[in-house]
Coordinates of C-alpha atoms and ligand atoms in Angstrom, one line a residue:
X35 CA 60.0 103.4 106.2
X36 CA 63.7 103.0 105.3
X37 CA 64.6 101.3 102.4
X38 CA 67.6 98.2 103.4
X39 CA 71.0 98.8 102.9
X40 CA 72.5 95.4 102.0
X41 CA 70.6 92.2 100.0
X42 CA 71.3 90.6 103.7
X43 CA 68.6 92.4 104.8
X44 CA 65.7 90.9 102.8
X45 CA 63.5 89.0 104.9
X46 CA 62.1 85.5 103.7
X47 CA 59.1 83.8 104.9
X48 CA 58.7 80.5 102.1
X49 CA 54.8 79.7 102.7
X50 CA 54.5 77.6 100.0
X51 CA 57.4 75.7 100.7
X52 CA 56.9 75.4 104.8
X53 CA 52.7 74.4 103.8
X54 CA 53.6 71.9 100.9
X55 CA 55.0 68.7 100.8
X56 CA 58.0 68.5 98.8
X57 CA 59.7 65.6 96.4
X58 CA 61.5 63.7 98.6
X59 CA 64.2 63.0 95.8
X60 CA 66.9 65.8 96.3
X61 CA 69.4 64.9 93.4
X62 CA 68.7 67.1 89.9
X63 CA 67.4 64.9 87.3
X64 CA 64.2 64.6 85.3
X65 CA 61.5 62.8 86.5
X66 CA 58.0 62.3 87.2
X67 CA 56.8 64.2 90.5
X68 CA 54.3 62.8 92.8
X69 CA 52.6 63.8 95.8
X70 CA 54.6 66.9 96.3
X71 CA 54.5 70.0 94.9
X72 CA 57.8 71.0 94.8
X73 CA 61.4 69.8 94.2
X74 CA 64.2 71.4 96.1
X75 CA 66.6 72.4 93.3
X76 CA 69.7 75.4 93.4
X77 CA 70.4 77.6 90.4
X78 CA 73.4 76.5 88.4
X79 CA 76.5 79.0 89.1
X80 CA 77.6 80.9 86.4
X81 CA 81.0 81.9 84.9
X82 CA 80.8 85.8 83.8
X83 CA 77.4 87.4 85.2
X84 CA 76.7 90.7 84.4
X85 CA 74.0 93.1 85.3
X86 CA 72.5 94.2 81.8
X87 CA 69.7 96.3 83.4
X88 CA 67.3 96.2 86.5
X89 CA 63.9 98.5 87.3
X90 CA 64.5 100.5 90.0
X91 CA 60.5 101.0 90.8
X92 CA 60.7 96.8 91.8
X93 CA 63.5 97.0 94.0
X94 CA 61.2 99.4 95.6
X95 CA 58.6 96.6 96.2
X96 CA 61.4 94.9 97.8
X97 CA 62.6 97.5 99.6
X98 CA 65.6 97.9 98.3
X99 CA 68.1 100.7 98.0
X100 CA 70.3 101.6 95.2
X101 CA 73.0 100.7 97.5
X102 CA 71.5 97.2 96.9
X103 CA 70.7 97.2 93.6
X104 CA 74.0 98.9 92.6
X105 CA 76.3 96.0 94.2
X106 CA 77.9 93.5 93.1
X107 CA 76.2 91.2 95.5
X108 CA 73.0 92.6 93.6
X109 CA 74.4 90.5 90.0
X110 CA 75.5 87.4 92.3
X111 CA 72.6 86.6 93.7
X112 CA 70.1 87.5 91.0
X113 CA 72.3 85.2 88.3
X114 CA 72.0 82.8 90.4
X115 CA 75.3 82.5 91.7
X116 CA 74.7 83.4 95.5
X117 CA 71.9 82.3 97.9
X118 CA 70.8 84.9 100.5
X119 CA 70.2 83.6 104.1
X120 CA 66.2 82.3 103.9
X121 CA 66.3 81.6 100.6
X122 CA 65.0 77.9 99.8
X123 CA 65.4 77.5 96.2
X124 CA 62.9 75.1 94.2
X125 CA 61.1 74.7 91.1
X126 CA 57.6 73.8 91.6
X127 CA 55.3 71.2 90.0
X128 CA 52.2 71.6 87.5
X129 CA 50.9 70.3 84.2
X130 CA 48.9 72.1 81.4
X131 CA 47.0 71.9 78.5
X132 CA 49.6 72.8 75.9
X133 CA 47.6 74.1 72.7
X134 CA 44.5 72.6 73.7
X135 CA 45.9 69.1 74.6
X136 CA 46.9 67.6 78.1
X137 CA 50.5 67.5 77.7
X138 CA 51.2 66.3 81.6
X139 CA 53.3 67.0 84.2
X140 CA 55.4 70.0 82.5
X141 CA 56.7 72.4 85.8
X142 CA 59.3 74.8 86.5
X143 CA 61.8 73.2 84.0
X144 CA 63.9 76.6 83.6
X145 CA 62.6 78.6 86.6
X146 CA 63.8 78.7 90.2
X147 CA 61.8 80.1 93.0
X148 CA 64.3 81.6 95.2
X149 CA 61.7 82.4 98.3
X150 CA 59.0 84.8 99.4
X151 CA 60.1 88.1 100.4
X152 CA 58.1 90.0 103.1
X153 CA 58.6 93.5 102.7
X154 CA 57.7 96.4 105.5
X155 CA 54.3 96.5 104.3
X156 CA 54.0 93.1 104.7
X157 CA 53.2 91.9 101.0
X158 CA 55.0 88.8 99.6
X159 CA 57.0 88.9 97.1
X160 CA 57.8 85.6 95.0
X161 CA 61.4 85.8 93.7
X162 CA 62.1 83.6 90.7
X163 CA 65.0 83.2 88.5
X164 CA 64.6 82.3 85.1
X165 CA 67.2 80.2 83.2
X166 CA 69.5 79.6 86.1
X167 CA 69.8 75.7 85.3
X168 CA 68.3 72.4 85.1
X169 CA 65.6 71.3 87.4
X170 CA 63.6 68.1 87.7
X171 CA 61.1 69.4 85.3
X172 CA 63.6 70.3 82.5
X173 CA 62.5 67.1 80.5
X174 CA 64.8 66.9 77.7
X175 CA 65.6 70.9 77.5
X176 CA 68.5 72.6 79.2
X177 CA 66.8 75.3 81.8
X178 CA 68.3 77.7 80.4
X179 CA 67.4 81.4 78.8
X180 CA 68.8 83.6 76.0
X181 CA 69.3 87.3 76.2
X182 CA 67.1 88.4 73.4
X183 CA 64.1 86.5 75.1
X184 CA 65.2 87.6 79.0
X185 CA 65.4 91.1 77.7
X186 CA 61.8 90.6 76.0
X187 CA 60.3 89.3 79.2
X188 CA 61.8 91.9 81.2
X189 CA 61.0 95.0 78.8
X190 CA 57.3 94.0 78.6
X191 CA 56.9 93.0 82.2
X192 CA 57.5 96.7 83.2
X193 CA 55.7 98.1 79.8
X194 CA 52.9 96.0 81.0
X195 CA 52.4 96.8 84.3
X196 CA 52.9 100.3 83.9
X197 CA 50.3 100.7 81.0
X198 CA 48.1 99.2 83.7
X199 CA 47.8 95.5 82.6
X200 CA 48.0 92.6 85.4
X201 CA 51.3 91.4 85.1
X202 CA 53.8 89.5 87.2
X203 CA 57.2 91.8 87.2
X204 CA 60.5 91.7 86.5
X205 CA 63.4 92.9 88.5
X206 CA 66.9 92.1 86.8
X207 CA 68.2 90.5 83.8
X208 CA 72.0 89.4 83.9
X209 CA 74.3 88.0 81.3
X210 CA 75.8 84.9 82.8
X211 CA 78.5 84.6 80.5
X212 CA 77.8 81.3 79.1
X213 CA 76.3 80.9 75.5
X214 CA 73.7 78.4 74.6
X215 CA 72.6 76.7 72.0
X216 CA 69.5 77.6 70.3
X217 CA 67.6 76.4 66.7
X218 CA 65.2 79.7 66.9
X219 CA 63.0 78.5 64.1
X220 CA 63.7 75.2 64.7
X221 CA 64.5 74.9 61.1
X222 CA 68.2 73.1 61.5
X223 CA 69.7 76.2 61.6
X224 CA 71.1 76.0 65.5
X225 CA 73.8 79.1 67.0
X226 CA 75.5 80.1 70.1
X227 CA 73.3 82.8 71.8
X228 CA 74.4 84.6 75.1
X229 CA 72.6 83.0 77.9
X230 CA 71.2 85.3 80.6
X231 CA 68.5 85.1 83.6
X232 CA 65.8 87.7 84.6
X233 CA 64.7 87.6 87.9
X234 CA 60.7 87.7 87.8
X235 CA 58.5 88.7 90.8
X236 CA 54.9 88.6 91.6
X237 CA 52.8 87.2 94.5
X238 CA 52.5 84.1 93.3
X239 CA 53.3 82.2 90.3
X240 CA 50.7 79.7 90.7
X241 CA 49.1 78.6 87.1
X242 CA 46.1 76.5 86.2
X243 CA 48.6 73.8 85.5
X244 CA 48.9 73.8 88.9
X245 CA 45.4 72.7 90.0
X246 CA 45.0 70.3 86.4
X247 CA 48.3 68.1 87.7
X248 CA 46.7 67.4 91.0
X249 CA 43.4 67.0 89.8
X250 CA 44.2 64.9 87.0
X251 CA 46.9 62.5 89.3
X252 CA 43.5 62.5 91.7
X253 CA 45.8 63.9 94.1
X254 CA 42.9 65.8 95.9
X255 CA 44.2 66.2 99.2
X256 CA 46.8 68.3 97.7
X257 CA 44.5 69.6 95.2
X258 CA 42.2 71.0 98.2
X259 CA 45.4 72.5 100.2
X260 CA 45.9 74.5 96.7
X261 CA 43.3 76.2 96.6
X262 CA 42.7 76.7 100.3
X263 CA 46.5 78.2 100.4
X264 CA 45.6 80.2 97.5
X265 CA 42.5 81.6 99.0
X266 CA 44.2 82.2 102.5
X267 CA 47.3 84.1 100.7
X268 CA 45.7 86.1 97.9
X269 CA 41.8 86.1 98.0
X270 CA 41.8 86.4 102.0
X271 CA 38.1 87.9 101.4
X272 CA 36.3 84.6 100.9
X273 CA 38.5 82.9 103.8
X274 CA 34.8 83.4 106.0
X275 CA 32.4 81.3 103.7
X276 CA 31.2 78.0 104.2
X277 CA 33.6 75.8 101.9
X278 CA 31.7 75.2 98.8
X279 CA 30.7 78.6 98.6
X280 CA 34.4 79.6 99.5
X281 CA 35.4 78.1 96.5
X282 CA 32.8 79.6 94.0
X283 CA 33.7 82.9 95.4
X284 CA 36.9 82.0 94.8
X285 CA 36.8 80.9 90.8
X286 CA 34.4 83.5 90.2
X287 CA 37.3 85.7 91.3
X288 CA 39.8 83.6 89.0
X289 CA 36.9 84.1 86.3
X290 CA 36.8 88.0 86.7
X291 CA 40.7 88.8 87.2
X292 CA 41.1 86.9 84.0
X293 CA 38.7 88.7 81.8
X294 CA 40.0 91.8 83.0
X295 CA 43.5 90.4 82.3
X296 CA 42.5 90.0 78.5
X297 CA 40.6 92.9 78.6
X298 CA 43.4 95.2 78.9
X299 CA 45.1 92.8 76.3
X300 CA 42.4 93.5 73.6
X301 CA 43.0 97.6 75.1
X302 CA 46.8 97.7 74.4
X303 CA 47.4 95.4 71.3
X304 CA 49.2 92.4 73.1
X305 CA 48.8 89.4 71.9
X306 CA 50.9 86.4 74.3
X307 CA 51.0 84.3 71.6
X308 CA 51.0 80.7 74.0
X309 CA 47.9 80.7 76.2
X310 CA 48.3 77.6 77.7
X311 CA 47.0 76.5 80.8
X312 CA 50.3 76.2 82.4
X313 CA 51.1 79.9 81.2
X314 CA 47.7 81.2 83.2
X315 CA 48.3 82.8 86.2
X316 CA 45.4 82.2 89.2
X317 CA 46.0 85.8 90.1
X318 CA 44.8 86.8 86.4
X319 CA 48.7 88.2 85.9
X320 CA 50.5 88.3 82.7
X321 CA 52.4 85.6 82.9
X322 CA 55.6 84.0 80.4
X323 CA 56.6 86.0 78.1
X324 CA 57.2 84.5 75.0
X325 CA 56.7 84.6 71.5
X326 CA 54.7 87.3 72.3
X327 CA 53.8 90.5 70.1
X328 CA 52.3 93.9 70.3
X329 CA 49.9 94.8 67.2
X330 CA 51.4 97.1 64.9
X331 CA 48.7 96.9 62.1
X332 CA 45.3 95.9 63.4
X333 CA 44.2 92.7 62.5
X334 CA 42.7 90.3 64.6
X335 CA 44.0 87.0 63.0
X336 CA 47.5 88.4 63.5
X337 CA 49.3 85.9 66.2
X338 CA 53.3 86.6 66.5
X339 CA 54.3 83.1 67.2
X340 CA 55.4 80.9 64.1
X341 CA 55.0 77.5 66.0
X342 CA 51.0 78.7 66.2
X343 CA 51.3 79.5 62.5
X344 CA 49.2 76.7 61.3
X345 CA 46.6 76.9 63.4
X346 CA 46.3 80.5 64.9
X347 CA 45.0 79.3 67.8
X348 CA 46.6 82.4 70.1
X349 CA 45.7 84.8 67.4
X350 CA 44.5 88.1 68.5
X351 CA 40.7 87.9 68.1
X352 CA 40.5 84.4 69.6
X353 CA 41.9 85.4 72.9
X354 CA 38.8 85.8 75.0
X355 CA 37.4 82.5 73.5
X356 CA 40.7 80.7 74.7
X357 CA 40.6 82.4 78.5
X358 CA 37.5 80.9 78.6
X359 CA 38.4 77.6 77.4
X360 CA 41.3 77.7 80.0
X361 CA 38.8 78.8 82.7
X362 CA 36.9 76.0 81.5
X363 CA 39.8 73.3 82.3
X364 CA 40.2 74.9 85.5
X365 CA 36.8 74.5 87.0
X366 CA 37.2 70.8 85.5
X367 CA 40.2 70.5 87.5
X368 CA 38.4 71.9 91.0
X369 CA 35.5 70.0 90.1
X370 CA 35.8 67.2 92.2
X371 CA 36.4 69.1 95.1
X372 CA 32.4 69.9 94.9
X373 CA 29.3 67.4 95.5
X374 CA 27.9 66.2 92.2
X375 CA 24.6 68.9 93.4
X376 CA 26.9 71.3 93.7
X377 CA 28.6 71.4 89.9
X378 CA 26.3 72.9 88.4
X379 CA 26.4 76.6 90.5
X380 CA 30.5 76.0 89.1
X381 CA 29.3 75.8 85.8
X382 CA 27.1 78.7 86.0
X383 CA 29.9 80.7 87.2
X384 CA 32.3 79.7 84.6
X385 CA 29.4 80.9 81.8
X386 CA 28.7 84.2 83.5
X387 CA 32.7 85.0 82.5
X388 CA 31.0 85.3 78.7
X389 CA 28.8 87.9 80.1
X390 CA 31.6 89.7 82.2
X391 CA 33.4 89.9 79.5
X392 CA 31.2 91.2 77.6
X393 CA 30.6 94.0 79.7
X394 CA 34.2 94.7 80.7
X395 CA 34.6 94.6 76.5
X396 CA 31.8 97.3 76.4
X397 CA 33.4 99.6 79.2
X398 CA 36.6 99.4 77.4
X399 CA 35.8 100.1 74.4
X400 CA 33.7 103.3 75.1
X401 CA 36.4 105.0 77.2
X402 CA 39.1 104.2 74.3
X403 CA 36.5 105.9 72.0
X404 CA 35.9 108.7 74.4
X405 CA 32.4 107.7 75.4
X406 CA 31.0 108.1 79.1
X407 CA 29.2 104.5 78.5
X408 CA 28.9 101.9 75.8
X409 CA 25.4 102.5 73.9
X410 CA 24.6 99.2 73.4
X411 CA 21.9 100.4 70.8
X412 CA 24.3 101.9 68.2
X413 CA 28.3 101.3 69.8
X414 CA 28.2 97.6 68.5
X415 CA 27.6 98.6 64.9
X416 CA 30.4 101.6 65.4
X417 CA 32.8 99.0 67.0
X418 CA 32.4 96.1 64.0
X419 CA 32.5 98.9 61.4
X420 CA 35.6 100.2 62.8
X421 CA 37.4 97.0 63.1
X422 CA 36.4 96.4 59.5
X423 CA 38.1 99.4 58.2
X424 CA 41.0 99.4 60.3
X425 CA 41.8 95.7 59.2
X426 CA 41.1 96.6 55.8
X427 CA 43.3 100.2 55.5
X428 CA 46.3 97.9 57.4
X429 CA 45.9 100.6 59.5
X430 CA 48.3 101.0 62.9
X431 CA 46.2 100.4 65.8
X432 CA 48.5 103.0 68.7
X433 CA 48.7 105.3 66.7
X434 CA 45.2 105.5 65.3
X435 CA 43.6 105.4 68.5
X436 CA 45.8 108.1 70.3
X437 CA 45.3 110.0 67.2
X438 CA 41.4 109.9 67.5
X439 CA 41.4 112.0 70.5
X440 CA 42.1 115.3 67.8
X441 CA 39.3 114.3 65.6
X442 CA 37.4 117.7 65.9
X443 CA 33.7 118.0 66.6
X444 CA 33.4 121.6 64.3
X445 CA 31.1 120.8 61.7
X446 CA 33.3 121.9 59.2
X447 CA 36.3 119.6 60.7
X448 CA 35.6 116.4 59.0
X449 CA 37.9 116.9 56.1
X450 CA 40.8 118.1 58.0
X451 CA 39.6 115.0 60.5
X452 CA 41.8 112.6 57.6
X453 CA 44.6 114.4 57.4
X454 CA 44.6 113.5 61.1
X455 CA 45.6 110.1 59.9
X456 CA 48.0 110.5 57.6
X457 CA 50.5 108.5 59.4
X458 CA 48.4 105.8 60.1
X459 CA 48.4 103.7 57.0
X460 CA 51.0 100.2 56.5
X461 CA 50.2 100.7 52.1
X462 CA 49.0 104.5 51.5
X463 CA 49.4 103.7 48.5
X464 CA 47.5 101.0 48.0
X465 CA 44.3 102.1 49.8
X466 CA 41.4 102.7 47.5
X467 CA 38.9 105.1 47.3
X468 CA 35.9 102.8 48.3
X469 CA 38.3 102.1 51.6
X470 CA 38.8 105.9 52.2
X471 CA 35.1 106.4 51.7
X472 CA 34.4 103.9 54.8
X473 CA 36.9 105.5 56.8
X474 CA 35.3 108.6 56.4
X475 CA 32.2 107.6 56.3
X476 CA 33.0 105.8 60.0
X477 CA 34.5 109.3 60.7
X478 CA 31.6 111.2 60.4
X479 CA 29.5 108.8 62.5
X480 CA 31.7 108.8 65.4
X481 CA 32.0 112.6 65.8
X482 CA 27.8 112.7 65.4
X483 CA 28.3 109.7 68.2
X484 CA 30.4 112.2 70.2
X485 CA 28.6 114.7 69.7
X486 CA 25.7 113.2 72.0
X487 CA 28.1 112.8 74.7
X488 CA 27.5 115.3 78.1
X489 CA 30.7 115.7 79.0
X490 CA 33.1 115.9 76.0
X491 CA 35.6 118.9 77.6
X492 CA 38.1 116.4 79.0
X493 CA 37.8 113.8 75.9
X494 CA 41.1 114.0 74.5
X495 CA 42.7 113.7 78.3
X496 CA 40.0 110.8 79.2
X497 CA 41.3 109.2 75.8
X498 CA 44.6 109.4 76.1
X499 CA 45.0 107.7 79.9
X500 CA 43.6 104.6 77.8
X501 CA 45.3 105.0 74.5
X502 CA 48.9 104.9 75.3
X503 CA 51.6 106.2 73.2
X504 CA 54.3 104.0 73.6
X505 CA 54.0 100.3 73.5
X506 CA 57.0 97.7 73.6
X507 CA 56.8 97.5 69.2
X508 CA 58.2 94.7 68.3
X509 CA 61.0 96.4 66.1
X510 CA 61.8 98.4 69.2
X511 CA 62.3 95.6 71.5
X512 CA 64.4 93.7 68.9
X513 CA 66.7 97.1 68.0
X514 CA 67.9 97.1 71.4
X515 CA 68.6 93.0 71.4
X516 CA 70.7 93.8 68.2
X517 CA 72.8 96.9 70.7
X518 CA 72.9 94.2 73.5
X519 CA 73.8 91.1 71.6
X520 CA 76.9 94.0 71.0
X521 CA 77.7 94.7 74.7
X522 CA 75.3 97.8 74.8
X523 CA 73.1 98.4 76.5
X524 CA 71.8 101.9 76.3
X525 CA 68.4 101.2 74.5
X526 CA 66.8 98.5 77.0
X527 CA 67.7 101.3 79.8
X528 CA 66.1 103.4 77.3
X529 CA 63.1 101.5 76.5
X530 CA 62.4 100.7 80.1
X531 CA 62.1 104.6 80.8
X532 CA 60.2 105.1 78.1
X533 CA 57.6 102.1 79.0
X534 CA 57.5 103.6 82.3
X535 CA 55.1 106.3 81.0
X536 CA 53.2 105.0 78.0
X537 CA 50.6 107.9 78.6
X538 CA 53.0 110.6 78.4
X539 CA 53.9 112.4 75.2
X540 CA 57.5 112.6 75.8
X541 CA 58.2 115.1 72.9
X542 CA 62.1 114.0 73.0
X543 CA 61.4 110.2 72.5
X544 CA 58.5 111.1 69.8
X545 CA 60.7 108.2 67.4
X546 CA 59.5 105.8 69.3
X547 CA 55.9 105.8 68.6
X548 CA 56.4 105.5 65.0
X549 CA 54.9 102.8 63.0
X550 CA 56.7 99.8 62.2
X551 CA 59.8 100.5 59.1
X552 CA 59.1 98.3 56.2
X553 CA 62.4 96.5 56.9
X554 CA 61.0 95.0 60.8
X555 CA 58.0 93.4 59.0
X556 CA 59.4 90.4 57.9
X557 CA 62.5 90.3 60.2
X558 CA 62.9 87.1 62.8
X559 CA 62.4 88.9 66.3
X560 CA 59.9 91.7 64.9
X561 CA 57.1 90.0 63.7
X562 CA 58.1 86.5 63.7
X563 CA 58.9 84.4 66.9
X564 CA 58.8 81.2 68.1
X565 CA 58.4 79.3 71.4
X566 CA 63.1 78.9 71.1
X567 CA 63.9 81.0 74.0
Ligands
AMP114 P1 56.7 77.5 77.8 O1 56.3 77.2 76.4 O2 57.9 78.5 77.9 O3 55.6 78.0 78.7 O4 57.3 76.2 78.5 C1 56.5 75.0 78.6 C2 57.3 74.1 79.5 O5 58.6 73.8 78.9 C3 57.5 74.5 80.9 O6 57.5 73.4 81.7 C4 58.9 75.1 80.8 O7 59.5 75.0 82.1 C5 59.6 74.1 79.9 N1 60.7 74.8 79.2 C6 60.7 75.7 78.2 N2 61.9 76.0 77.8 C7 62.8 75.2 78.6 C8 64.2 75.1 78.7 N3 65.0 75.8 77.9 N4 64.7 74.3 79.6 C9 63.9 73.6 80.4 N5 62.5 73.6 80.3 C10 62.0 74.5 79.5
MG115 MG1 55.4 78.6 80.4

């Protein structure tokens, strides 16, 4: 397979545009959509763009070659300033439940699908801009992107993917040499930021919020073409069954994909911080990145976002309960694409995602303790206690969990098992001694645990493929927004390498898996963030 030359080269086959019907209003302003699911709509040209960083491993998915990648065709096109030939640029229509209310038709109000790229192996490829202008879905907002949340997206769409999680991907950002105005705590404090794009790509960017609009405009025809183009495109499997059962397998599918999704979430320490519907990808992706935040400390009521403050609703611990609450709108939304008989075998599938969970949970959670299978007999207790202590000691969640791979199984280890830890702790100083007496008291449960284990040779490797080193830290991501915000941009080429192996110990980048400095825990960007991006 040879990889193409020149940009000119990509190959564009637009399913969802040539299947869907699309607004038949082609002048940019904001309205109401109906009966289309798209509005044909070109990025806004920019003055200055410049190519702050790309990954080279999704210009592979593309087929690209540096020769492409390295042009200056390459920083046209992906700010938004040049359209390739195929490309049929337009921001696509859906509606959500924005935290937990139905907010309406919302859509594509800052992104741009540029077209589906076929590449030699014949996967699509869904190229989208994001921030390149207004669309008919902007509502009152000015489709636009800053740098310090295009480099956010972009860092944690690679970190993501390659730690393993579902994600969609990210293949550029640009500066586009423009600033815009942004309020970031909405607190009357508003400042010129540098406006950039990022160029996204994944399959699909199909959301709940999809589905929901149709369904709730009773705009089935359209609503039924959804999900049979979804199923024909990406869960070509259940394409055989009889159409009710088509669809069951389908949402069952949606069901598993997103508990996996949140899974891996609860794995790595990611919290999204907005799980809306319209943020929910059908693919069970990682989808808009946000005010969204990596655990430093473990604490399950910990949510990064500051417009969630109040409520917490997209806290940590409460992420499984709101998938399911999103899975829940979605089946509402397909409902009425079943016989009143039929609802109930929807319903049954939507519960069983408690019970996958659950068990997905379980696998999880053994392997990041070491443990061939979850014991359900004693494993519960040992999970709870654990997550009691390490709430309680403030107690950094990477770090502690890599860390636990060295705990020794010698009898005599258990003391030396602590000073394991010593790095762990947010207040040392502040722990006391009925708090060390639980951690060590934990301690010497889990190594009797491990010692009942058959195969314990290959723990610490076994471990350490599901404990990663590095995450995107919130400090880290925000260090090398400071350097861009100055014209460099060394560290986000130097955080995407490092992301690209989270597994790895990468003696000479060791800094990077510190714990958070004292000065990042109350700093805007680090541990605070909003929805102003
Ligand atoms: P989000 O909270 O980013 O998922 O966005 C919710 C909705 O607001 C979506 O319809 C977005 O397209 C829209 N939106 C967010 N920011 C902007 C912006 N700067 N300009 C236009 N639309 C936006
Ligand atoms: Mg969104």
């Amino acid at each position: 397979m040879s990889l193409l030359s020149s940009l000119d080269q990509l190959i564009f086959h637009n399913r969802f545009v040539d299947a869907f019907p699309a607004d038949k209003i082609t002048e940019n302003y904001p309205r109401q959509v109906f009966n289309a699911a798209y509005s044909f709509v070109k990025p806004t040209p920019v003055s200055q763009p410049q190519c702050v960083a790309y990954a080279t491993d999704v210009a592979r998915c593309l087929d690209l070659s540096a020769d492409c990648y390295e042009s200056a065709a390459f920083t046209q096109v992906f700010s938004g300033n040049r359209l390739l030939a195929g490309m049929q640029p337009q921001a696509s229509c859906y509606g959500g439940h924005q935290f937990g209310h139905w907010a309406g038709q919302l859509g594509d109000g800052r992104a741009i699908n540029l077209g589906e790229v076929v590449n030699q192996q014949g996967q699509y490829w869904t190229l989208q801009l994001k921030g390149a202008g207004l669309t008919p879905y902007s509502r009152r907002a000015d489709g636009l992107a800053v740098l310090r949340s295009s480099i956010r997206e972009f860092l944690c769409s690679e970190a993501m993917h390659h730690l393993g999680v579902p994600t969609t991907r990210a293949l550029s950002v640009m500066l586009t040499g423009e600033t815009v105005i942004r309020d970031m705590f909405y607190n009357g404090n508003p400042k010129a930021e540098l406006g950039a794009v990022v160029c996204r790509v994944a399959p699909s960017f199909t959301r709940f919020g999809h589905f929901q609009l149709f369904s709730a405009r009773q705009e089935y025809p359209l609503l039924e073409q959804l999900v049979e183009f979804t199923i024909a495109t990406d869960f070509k499997e259940y394409q055989v069954l009889p159409k009710e059962q088509r669809y069951l397998a389908w949402f069952s599918d949606v069901c598993r994909r997103t508990a996996q999704m949140i899974v891996h979430w609860q794995r790595v320490g990611f919290v999204h911080g907005v799980m809306n519907t319209d943020n929910m990808s059908i693919l069970g992706l990682t989808i808009d990145y946000g005010p969204y935040g990596w655990l430093d400390n473990f604490d399950f009521d910990w949510t990064p976002n500051t417009t969630d403050a109040g409520e917490r609703r997209y806290r940590f611990g409460n992420q499984p309960a709101i998938a399911f609450w999103n899975l829940a709108q979605l089946a509402n939304a397909i409902a009425p694409l079943f016989q009143i008989k039929t609802q109930p075998k929807l319903v049954a599938v939507l519960t069983s995602f408690n019970e996958l969970f659950a068990h997905e949970w379980q696998k999880m959670m053994a392997s990041k303790l070491g443990f061939s299978a979850f014991d359900v007999s004693e494993d519960h207790e040992l999970c709870s206690e654990l997550f009691e202590v390490l709430q309680q000691a403030e107690i950094d969640m990477s770090l502690f969990f890599r860390q636990l791979a060295d705990v020794s199984l010698d009898n005599e280890g258990c003391d030396d098992d602590l000073t394991l830890f010593n790095d762990v702790f947010y207040q040392p100083e502040q722990l006391t001694t009925d708090i060390q007496q639980k951690f060590i008291g934990w301690l010497k449960k889990y190594r009797n645990r491990l010692l009942k284990e058959h195969y314990v040779a290959d723990r610490k490797q076994r471990m350490h493929a599901v404990n990663p080193k590095y995450v995107l830290r919130n400090y880290l991501a925000q260090q090398a927004i400071d350097k861009a915000e100055q014209g460099d941009f060394s560290m986000v080429k130097d955080l995407l390498a490092l992301v690209q192996r989270p597994y790895d110990e990468q003696p000479d980048k060791a800094q990077y898996a510190l714990k958070r400095p004292d000065w990042a825990k109350q700093r805007a960007g680090c541990s605070m963030l909003s929805c102003s991006s």
